[in-house]
mmCIF file of N, CA and C in Angstrom:
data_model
loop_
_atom_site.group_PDB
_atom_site.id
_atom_site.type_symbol
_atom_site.label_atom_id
_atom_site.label_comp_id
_atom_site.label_asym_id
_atom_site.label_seq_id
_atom_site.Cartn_x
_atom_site.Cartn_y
_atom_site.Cartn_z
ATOM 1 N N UNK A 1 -9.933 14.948 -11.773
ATOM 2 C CA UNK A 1 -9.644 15.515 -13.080
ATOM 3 C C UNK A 1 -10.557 14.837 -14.088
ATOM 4 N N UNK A 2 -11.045 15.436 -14.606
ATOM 5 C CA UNK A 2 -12.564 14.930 -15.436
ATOM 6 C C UNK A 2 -11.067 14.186 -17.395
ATOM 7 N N UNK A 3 -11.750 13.606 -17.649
ATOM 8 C CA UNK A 3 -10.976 12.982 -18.598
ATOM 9 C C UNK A 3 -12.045 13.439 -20.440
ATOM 10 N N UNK A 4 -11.256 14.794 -21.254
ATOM 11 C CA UNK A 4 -12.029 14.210 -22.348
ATOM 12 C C UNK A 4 -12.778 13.258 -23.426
ATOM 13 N N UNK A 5 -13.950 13.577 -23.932
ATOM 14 C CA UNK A 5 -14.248 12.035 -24.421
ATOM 15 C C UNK A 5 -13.653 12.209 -26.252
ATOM 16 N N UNK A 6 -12.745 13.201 -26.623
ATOM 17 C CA UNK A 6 -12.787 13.183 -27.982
ATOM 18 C C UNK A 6 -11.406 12.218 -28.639
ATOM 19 N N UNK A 7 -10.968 11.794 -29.409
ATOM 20 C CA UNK A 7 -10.662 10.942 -29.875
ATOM 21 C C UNK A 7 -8.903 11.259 -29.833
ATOM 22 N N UNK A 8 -8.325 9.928 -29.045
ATOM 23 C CA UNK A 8 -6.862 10.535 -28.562
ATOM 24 C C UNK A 8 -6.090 10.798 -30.271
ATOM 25 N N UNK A 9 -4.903 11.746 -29.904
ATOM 26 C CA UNK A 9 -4.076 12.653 -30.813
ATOM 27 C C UNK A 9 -3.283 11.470 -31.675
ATOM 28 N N UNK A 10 -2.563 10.338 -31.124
ATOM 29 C CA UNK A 10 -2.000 9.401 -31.650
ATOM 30 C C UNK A 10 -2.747 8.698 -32.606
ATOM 31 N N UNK A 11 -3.736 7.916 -32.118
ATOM 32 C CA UNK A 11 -4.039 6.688 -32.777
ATOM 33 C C UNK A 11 -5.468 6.935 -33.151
ATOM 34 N N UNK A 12 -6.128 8.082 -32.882
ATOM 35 C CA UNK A 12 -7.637 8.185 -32.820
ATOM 36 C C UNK A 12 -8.601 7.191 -31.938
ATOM 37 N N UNK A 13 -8.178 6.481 -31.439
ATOM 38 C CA UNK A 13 -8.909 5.491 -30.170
ATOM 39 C C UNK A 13 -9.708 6.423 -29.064
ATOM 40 N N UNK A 14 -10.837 5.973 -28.672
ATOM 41 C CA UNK A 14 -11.961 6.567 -27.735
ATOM 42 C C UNK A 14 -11.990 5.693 -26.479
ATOM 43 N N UNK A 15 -10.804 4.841 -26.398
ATOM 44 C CA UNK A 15 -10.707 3.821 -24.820
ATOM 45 C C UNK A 15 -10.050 4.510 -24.260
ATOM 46 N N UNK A 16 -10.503 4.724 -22.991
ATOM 47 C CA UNK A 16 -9.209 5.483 -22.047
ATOM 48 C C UNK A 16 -9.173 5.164 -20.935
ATOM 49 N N UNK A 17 -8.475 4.725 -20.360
ATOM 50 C CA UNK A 17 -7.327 4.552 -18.662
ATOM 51 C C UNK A 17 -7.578 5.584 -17.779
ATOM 52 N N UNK A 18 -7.343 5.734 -16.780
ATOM 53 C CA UNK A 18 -7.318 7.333 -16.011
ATOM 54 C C UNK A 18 -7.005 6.663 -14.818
ATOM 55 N N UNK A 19 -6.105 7.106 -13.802
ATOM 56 C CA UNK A 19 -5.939 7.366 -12.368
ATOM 57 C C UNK A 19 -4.446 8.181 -12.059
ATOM 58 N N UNK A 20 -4.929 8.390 -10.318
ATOM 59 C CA UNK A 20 -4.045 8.987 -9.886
ATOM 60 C C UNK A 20 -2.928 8.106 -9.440
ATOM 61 N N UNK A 21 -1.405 8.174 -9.274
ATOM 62 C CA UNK A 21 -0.538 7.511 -8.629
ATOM 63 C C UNK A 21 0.651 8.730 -8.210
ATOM 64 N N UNK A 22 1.655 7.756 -7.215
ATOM 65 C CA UNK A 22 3.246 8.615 -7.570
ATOM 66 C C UNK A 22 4.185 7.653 -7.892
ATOM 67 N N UNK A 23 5.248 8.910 -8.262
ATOM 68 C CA UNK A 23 6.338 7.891 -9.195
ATOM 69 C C UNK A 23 7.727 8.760 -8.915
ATOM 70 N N UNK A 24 8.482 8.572 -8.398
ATOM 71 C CA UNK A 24 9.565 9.305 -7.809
ATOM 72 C C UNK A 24 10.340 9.656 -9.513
ATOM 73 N N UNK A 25 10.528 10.859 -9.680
ATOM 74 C CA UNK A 25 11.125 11.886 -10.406
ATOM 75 C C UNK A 25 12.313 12.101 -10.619
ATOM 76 N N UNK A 26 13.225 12.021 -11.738
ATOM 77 C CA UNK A 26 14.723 12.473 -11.267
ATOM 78 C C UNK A 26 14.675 14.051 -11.184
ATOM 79 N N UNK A 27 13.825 14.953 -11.382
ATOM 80 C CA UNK A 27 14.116 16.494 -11.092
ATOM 81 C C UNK A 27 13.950 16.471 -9.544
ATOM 82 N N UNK A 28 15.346 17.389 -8.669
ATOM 83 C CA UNK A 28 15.050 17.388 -7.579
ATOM 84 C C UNK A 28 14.168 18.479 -7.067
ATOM 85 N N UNK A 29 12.955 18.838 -7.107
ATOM 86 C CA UNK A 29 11.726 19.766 -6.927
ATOM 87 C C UNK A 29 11.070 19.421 -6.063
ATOM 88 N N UNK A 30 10.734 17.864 -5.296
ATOM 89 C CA UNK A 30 9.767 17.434 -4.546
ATOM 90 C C UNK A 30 10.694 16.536 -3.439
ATOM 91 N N UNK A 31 10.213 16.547 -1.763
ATOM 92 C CA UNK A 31 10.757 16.344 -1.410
ATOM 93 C C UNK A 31 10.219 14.774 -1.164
ATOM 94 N N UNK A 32 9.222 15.074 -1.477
ATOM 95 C CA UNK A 32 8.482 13.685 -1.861
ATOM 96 C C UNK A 32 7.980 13.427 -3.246
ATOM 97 N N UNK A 33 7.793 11.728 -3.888
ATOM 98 C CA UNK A 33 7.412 11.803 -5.107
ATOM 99 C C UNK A 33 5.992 12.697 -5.217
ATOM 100 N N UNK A 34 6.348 13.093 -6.348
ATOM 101 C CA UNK A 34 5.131 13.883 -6.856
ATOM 102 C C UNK A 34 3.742 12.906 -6.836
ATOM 103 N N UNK A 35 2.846 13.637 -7.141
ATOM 104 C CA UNK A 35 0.920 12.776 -7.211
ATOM 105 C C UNK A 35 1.202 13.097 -8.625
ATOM 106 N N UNK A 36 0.675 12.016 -10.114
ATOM 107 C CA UNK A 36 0.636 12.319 -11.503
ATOM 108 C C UNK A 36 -0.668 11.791 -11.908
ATOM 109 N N UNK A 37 -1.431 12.207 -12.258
ATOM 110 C CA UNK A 37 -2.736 11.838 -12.962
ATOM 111 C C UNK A 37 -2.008 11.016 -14.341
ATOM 112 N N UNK A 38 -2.516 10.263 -14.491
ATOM 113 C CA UNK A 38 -2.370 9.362 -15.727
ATOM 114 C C UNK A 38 -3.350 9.214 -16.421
ATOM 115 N N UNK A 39 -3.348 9.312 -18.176
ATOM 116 C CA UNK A 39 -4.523 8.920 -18.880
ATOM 117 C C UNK A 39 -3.577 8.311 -19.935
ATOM 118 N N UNK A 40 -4.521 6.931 -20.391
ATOM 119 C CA UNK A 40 -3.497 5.778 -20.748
ATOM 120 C C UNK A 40 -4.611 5.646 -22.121
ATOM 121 N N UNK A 41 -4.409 5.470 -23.223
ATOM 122 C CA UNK A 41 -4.936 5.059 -24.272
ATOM 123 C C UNK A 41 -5.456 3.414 -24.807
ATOM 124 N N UNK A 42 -6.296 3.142 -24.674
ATOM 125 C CA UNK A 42 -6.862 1.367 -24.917
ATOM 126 C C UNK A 42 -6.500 0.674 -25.865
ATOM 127 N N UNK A 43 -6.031 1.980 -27.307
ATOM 128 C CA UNK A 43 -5.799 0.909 -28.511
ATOM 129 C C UNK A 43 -4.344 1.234 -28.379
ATOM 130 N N UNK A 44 -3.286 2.156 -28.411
ATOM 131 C CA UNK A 44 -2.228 2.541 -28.708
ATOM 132 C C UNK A 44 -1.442 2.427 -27.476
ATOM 133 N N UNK A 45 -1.939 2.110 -25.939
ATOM 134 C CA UNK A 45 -0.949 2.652 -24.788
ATOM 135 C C UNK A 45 0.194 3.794 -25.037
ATOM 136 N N UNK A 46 -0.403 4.740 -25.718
ATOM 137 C CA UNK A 46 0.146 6.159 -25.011
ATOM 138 C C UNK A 46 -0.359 6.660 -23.955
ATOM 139 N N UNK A 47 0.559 7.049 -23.098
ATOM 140 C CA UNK A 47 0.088 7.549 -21.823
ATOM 141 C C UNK A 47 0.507 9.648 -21.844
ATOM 142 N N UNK A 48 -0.323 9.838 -21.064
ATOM 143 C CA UNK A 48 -0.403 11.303 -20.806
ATOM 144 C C UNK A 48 -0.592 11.405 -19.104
ATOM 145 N N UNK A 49 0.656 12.327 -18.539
ATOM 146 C CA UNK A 49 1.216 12.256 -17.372
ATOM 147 C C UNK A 49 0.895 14.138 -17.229
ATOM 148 N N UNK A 50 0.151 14.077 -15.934
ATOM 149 C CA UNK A 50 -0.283 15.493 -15.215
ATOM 150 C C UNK A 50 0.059 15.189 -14.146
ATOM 151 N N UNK A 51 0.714 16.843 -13.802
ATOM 152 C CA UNK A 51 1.241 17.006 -12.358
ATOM 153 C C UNK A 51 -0.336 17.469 -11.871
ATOM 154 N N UNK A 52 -0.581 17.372 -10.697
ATOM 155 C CA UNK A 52 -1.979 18.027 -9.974
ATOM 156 C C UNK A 52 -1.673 18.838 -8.398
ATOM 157 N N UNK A 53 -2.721 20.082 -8.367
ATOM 158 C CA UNK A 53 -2.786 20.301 -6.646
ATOM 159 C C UNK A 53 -1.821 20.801 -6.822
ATOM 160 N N UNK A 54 -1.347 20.737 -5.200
ATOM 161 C CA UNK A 54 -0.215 21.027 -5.237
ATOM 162 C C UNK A 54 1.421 20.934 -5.126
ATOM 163 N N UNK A 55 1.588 20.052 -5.878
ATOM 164 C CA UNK A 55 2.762 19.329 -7.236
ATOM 165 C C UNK A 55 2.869 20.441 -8.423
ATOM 166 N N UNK A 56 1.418 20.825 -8.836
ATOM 167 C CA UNK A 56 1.643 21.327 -9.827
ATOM 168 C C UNK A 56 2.263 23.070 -9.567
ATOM 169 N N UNK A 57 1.769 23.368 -8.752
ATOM 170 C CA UNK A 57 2.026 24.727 -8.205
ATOM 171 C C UNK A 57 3.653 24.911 -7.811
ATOM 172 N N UNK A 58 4.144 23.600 -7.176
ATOM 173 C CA UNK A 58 5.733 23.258 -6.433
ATOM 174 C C UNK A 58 6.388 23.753 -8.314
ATOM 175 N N UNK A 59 5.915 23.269 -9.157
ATOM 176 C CA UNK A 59 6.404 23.443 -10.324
ATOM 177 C C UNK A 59 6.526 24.442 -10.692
ATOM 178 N N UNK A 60 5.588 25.421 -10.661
ATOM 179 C CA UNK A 60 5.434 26.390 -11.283
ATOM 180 C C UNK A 60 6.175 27.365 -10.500
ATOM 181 N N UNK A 61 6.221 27.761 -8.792
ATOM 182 C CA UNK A 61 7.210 27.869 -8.460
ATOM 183 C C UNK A 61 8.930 27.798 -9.030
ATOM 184 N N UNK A 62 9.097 26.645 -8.953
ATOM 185 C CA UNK A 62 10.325 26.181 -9.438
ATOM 186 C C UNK A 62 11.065 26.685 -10.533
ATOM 187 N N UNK A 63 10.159 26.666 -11.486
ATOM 188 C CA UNK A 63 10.816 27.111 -13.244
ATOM 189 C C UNK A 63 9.737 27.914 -13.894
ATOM 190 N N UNK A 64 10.697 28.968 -14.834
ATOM 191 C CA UNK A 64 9.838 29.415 -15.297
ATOM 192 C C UNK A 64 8.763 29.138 -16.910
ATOM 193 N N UNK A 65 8.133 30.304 -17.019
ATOM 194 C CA UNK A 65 7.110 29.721 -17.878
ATOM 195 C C UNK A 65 8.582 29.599 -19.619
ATOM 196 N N UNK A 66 7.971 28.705 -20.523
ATOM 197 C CA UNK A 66 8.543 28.999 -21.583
ATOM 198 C C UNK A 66 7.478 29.741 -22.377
ATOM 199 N N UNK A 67 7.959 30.745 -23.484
ATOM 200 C CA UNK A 67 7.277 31.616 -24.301
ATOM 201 C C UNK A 67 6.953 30.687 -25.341
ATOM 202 N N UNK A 68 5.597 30.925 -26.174
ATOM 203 C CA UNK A 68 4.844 30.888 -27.312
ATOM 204 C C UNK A 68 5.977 31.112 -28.811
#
């Protein structure tokens, strides 16, 4: 997952974190923990959590879309 370079939404900081991990979920959807891409912020540690592959698809499956 390629990571933007423009300036995070919180704090305006241009340091950024990135990897993949899992982290067991309380929604019961996966029968294993999900894979979450993480992008972590350098000045503020806000983090931004993506489902990927297919995790993300098990999701979309699962529930539906919400409207605009």
């Amino acid at each position: 997952m390629s990571t933007p370079s423009k300036a995070w939404r919180n704090c305006g900081g241009t340091e950024f974190f990135a990897g993949d991990t899992a982290r067991t979920v309380t929604v019961t959807l996966f029968a294993l923990p999900p894979k979450f891409h993480l992008r972590v912020c350098g000045t503020c540690g806000l983090v931004d959590w993506f489902l990927t592959g297919k995790d993300l698809q098990k999701l979309k499956k699962k529930f539906s879309p919400e409207s605009a």
